[in-house]
Amino acid sequence: MKLEHIPVVVHRQSAPAARLSGHARVLMGEIAASLQKLLEHGESTTIDLLAMPLNATDLEWLRQQLGQGEVRITLSADGESTLQETNCPGVWWVQHHDPAGGVLSAFIEITPVPDLARAHQDDMQSGLERLTRQIEELTGPQGRVGG
Amino acid sequence: MKLEHIPVVVHRQSAPAARLSGHARVLMGEIAASLQKLLEHGESTTIDLLAMPLNATDLEWLRQQLGQGEVRITLSADGESTLQETNCPGVWWVQHHDPAGGVLSAFIEITPVPDLARAHQDDMQSGLERLTRQIEELTGPQGRVGG
């Protein structure tokens, strides 16, 4: 059997990486415009990344362009949510995961601090009631006045 | 050699754990009062834990009493800062570490969201300027109008 008869298949990448679609560059401009709107009018913007015609290459390019900032917020509920500040303060890369770690949704949020990190009035009120009961239990009945 | 001659030393904990000083219980009441002030007047409070006469047992007891909430914020600068929501929304356990991981300072913050997590106007303005230059470089000179 001669060498040239040996079947040789040159494998390129099994799934060639998609090329940058151009949508990601447009999105960069939208992020800048949203940040300007936030600075001028205090108006926050949320961009749903999975609802846009972005391919994996676009998303990776976008993530690299925006870079990584100092603040990272994690929220552990059923699945984990990560809110990573980009290198541009006020621009956050937000991902929600299912309990197995799969990405359920991905957003760019343009806001001073994502709403998910903020304690809400109702929750603080319930927390205060729990804390007050806890203190009463610690103090014991003799510490309570009129109750 | 008889058994009773074998020297036996019963080791208790080498450094007996300090007892709860009572300051931690008082602090619980202050946290509740601060949370009420936040709910009624929107006023945030910061309590410097290391400036108070709390021993390690107090701190551990306090941490257990307050529990752990869903939100955790980490800020990676020279050293890491961790801002852990307690089980009481609006009450945060904040620690700043030196680059080697030692605790530099520890606070209880009673606020909807700690200020450290929030992007500030000046930083967002600088970020927008960087982002705009970045977009101009991507677009190239032909994309620029008037410069």
Coordinates of C-alpha atoms in Angstrom, one line a residue:
Chain A
M1 CA 0.0 0.0 0.0
K2 CA 1.5 3.3 -1.0
L3 CA 1.5 6.3 1.2
E4 CA -0.8 8.2 -1.1
H5 CA -3.4 5.5 -0.8
I6 CA -3.8 5.9 2.9
P7 CA -6.9 7.9 3.4
V8 CA -6.1 11.2 4.9
V9 CA -8.8 13.5 6.1
V10 CA -7.7 16.9 7.2
H11 CA -9.9 17.9 10.1
R12 CA -10.4 21.6 10.4
Q13 CA -12.3 22.7 13.5
S14 CA -15.2 20.3 13.7
A15 CA -17.6 23.2 14.0
P16 CA -16.0 26.2 12.4
A17 CA -16.3 29.3 14.7
A18 CA -18.9 31.6 13.4
R19 CA -17.6 35.0 12.2
L20 CA -18.5 38.2 13.9
S21 CA -22.0 39.1 12.6
G22 CA -21.7 42.8 12.9
H23 CA -24.6 42.9 15.4
A24 CA -22.1 43.0 18.3
R25 CA -20.5 46.2 17.0
V26 CA -23.9 47.8 16.7
L27 CA -24.7 46.7 20.2
M28 CA -21.6 48.4 21.5
G29 CA -23.0 51.7 20.2
E30 CA -26.3 51.0 21.9
I31 CA -24.6 50.3 25.2
A32 CA -22.7 53.6 24.9
A33 CA -26.0 55.5 24.1
S34 CA -27.8 53.8 27.0
L35 CA -25.0 54.8 29.4
Q36 CA -25.2 58.4 28.2
K37 CA -29.0 58.2 28.8
L38 CA -28.4 56.9 32.3
L39 CA -25.9 59.8 33.0
E40 CA -28.1 62.5 31.6
H41 CA -31.6 61.3 32.6
G42 CA -31.0 58.6 35.3
E43 CA -32.8 56.1 33.1
S44 CA -31.6 52.4 33.2
T45 CA -31.7 50.0 30.3
T46 CA -31.8 46.2 30.1
I47 CA -30.7 44.5 26.8
D48 CA -31.8 40.9 26.4
L49 CA -28.7 39.2 24.8
L50 CA -30.5 36.0 24.0
A51 CA -33.3 37.8 22.2
M52 CA -30.8 39.3 19.7
P53 CA -29.3 37.7 16.6
L54 CA -25.9 37.3 18.2
N55 CA -23.8 34.2 17.6
A56 CA -21.3 32.7 20.2
T57 CA -18.4 34.6 18.5
D58 CA -20.3 37.9 18.9
L59 CA -21.0 37.2 22.6
E60 CA -17.4 36.3 23.3
W61 CA -16.1 39.3 21.4
L62 CA -18.6 41.6 23.3
R63 CA -17.5 40.2 26.6
Q64 CA -13.9 40.8 25.7
Q65 CA -14.6 44.4 24.5
L66 CA -16.5 45.2 27.7
G67 CA -13.9 43.7 29.9
Q68 CA -14.3 42.9 33.6
G69 CA -14.7 45.3 36.5
E70 CA -14.1 45.0 40.2
V71 CA -17.6 44.2 41.4
R72 CA -19.2 40.8 41.1
I73 CA -22.6 40.1 42.6
T74 CA -23.9 36.6 43.0
L75 CA -27.4 35.6 44.0
S76 CA -28.0 32.1 45.1
A77 CA -31.6 31.1 44.8
D78 CA -32.8 28.0 42.8
G79 CA -30.0 28.6 40.4
E80 CA -27.2 31.1 40.6
S81 CA -27.4 34.5 39.1
T82 CA -24.1 36.4 38.4
L83 CA -24.0 40.1 37.9
Q84 CA -20.5 41.0 36.8
E85 CA -19.5 44.7 36.5
T86 CA -17.8 45.3 33.2
N87 CA -14.7 47.5 32.8
C88 CA -17.2 50.2 32.1
P89 CA -18.8 51.2 35.5
G90 CA -22.6 51.1 35.2
V91 CA -22.6 48.4 32.6
W92 CA -23.2 44.9 34.0
W93 CA -23.2 41.5 32.4
V94 CA -26.0 39.5 34.0
Q95 CA -26.6 35.8 33.7
H96 CA -29.2 33.6 35.3
H97 CA -28.5 29.9 35.6
D98 CA -30.6 26.9 36.2
P99 CA -29.7 24.6 39.2
A100 CA -27.5 22.5 36.9
G101 CA -25.5 25.6 35.9
G102 CA -27.0 26.0 32.4
V103 CA -27.5 29.6 31.2
L104 CA -31.2 30.5 31.3
S105 CA -30.9 34.1 30.3
A106 CA -28.2 36.8 29.7
F107 CA -28.6 40.5 29.8
I108 CA -26.6 43.7 29.6
E109 CA -27.9 46.0 32.3
I110 CA -26.9 49.7 32.2
T111 CA -27.7 50.9 35.7
P112 CA -25.7 52.1 38.8
V113 CA -26.5 48.9 40.6
P114 CA -28.7 46.0 39.3
D115 CA -32.1 45.9 41.0
L116 CA -31.5 42.2 42.0
A117 CA -28.8 43.3 44.5
R118 CA -31.0 45.8 46.2
A119 CA -33.0 44.9 49.3
H120 CA -36.7 45.8 48.8
Q121 CA -38.9 47.6 51.3
D122 CA -41.3 44.7 51.9
D123 CA -38.4 42.2 52.4
M124 CA -36.7 44.6 54.9
Q125 CA -40.0 45.0 56.7
S126 CA -40.4 41.2 57.0
G127 CA -36.8 40.9 58.0
L128 CA -37.3 43.5 60.8
E129 CA -40.3 41.6 62.1
R130 CA -38.3 38.3 62.2
L131 CA -35.3 40.1 63.9
T132 CA -37.6 41.7 66.5
R133 CA -39.1 38.3 67.4
Q134 CA -35.6 36.8 67.6
I135 CA -34.5 39.5 70.0
E136 CA -37.6 38.9 72.1
E137 CA -36.8 35.2 72.3
L138 CA -33.2 36.0 73.3
T139 CA -34.3 38.4 76.0
G140 CA -36.9 36.0 77.3
P141 CA -40.4 36.8 78.7
Q142 CA -38.9 38.8 81.7
G143 CA -37.4 41.2 79.2
R144 CA -40.6 42.0 77.5
V145 CA -42.7 44.9 78.6
G146 CA -46.4 44.5 78.2
G147 CA -46.2 41.2 76.4
Chain B
M1 CA 5.4 1.1 85.9
K2 CA 1.8 1.2 87.0
L3 CA -0.9 2.7 85.0
E4 CA -1.5 5.5 87.5
H5 CA 2.2 6.6 87.1
I6 CA 1.8 7.3 83.4
P7 CA 1.6 11.0 83.2
V8 CA -1.8 12.0 81.8
V9 CA -2.6 15.5 81.0
V10 CA -6.2 16.2 80.1
H11 CA -6.2 18.9 77.4
R12 CA -9.2 21.1 77.4
Q13 CA -9.4 23.6 74.5
S14 CA -5.9 25.2 74.5
A15 CA -7.4 28.7 74.5
P16 CA -10.8 28.4 76.2
A17 CA -13.5 30.1 74.1
A18 CA -14.4 33.5 75.5
R19 CA -18.0 33.7 76.8
L20 CA -20.6 35.9 75.2
S21 CA -19.9 39.3 76.5
G22 CA -23.5 40.7 76.3
H23 CA -22.4 43.4 73.9
A24 CA -23.5 41.2 70.9
R25 CA -27.1 41.0 72.3
V26 CA -27.2 44.8 72.7
L27 CA -25.9 45.2 69.1
M28 CA -28.8 43.0 67.8
G29 CA -31.1 45.6 69.2
E30 CA -29.1 48.4 67.6
I31 CA -29.3 46.6 64.2
A32 CA -33.1 46.3 64.6
A33 CA -33.4 50.0 65.5
S34 CA -31.2 51.0 62.5
L35 CA -33.3 48.9 60.2
Q36 CA -36.5 50.6 61.5
K37 CA -34.8 54.0 60.9
L38 CA -33.9 52.9 57.3
L39 CA -37.5 51.9 56.7
E40 CA -39.1 55.0 58.2
H41 CA -36.6 57.7 57.2
G42 CA -34.4 56.1 54.5
E43 CA -31.4 56.6 56.6
S44 CA -28.5 54.1 56.3
T45 CA -26.2 53.1 59.3
T46 CA -22.7 51.6 59.4
I47 CA -21.5 49.9 62.6
D48 CA -17.8 49.3 62.9
L49 CA -17.5 45.9 64.5
L50 CA -13.8 46.1 65.2
A51 CA -14.3 49.4 67.1
M52 CA -16.7 47.7 69.5
P53 CA -15.7 45.6 72.6
L54 CA -16.8 42.3 70.9
N55 CA -14.8 39.1 71.4
A56 CA -14.5 36.3 68.8
T57 CA -17.4 34.4 70.4
D58 CA -19.6 37.5 70.2
L59 CA -18.7 37.9 66.5
E60 CA -19.4 34.3 65.7
W61 CA -22.7 34.3 67.7
L62 CA -23.8 37.5 65.9
R63 CA -23.0 36.0 62.5
Q64 CA -25.1 33.0 63.3
Q65 CA -28.0 35.0 64.6
L66 CA -28.0 37.2 61.5
G67 CA -27.7 34.2 59.2
Q68 CA -26.9 34.3 55.5
G69 CA -29.0 35.8 52.7
E70 CA -29.0 35.2 49.0
V71 CA -26.9 38.1 47.8
R72 CA -23.1 38.2 48.0
I73 CA -21.1 41.0 46.6
T74 CA -17.3 40.8 46.1
L75 CA -15.1 43.6 45.1
S76 CA -11.6 42.7 44.0
A77 CA -9.2 45.6 44.3
D78 CA -5.9 45.4 46.2
G79 CA -7.5 43.0 48.6
E80 CA -10.9 41.5 48.4
S81 CA -14.0 43.0 50.0
T82 CA -17.0 40.8 50.7
L83 CA -20.5 42.2 51.3
Q84 CA -22.7 39.4 52.4
E85 CA -26.4 40.0 52.8
T86 CA -27.6 38.5 56.0
N87 CA -30.9 36.6 56.4
C88 CA -32.4 40.0 57.2
P89 CA -32.6 41.9 53.9
G90 CA -31.0 45.4 54.2
V91 CA -28.5 44.2 56.8
W92 CA -25.1 43.4 55.3
W93 CA -22.0 41.9 56.8
V94 CA -19.0 43.7 55.2
Q95 CA -15.4 42.7 55.5
H96 CA -12.3 44.2 53.8
H97 CA -9.2 42.1 53.4
D98 CA -5.6 42.8 52.8
P99 CA -4.0 41.1 49.7
A100 CA -2.9 38.2 52.0
G101 CA -6.5 37.6 53.0
G102 CA -6.3 39.1 56.6
V103 CA -9.3 41.0 57.8
L104 CA -8.6 44.7 57.8
S105 CA -12.1 45.9 58.8
A106 CA -15.5 44.5 59.5
F107 CA -18.8 46.4 59.5
I108 CA -22.5 45.8 59.7
E109 CA -24.2 48.0 57.1
I110 CA -27.9 48.7 57.3
T111 CA -28.8 49.9 53.8
P112 CA -30.7 48.7 50.8
V113 CA -27.5 48.2 48.9
P114 CA -23.9 48.9 50.1
D115 CA -22.4 52.0 48.5
L116 CA -19.4 50.0 47.3
A117 CA -21.5 48.0 44.9
R118 CA -22.9 51.1 43.2
A119 CA -21.3 52.7 40.1
H120 CA -20.6 56.3 40.7
Q121 CA -21.4 59.2 38.3
D122 CA -17.7 60.2 37.7
D123 CA -16.7 56.6 37.1
M124 CA -19.6 56.0 34.7
Q125 CA -18.6 59.3 32.9
S126 CA -15.0 58.1 32.5
G127 CA -16.2 54.7 31.4
L128 CA -18.4 56.2 28.7
E129 CA -15.5 58.2 27.4
R130 CA -13.3 55.0 27.2
L131 CA -16.2 53.1 25.5
T132 CA -16.7 55.9 22.9
R133 CA -13.0 55.9 22.0
Q134 CA -13.1 52.1 21.8
I135 CA -16.0 52.3 19.4
E136 CA -14.3 54.9 17.3
E137 CA -11.2 52.7 17.0
L138 CA -13.4 49.7 16.0
T139 CA -15.2 51.8 13.4
G140 CA -12.0 53.2 12.0
P141 CA -11.4 56.8 10.7
Q142 CA -13.9 56.4 7.9
G143 CA -16.6 55.9 10.4
R144 CA -15.9 59.2 12.2
V145 CA -17.7 62.3 11.2
G146 CA -15.7 65.5 11.6
G147 CA -12.6 63.9 13.2

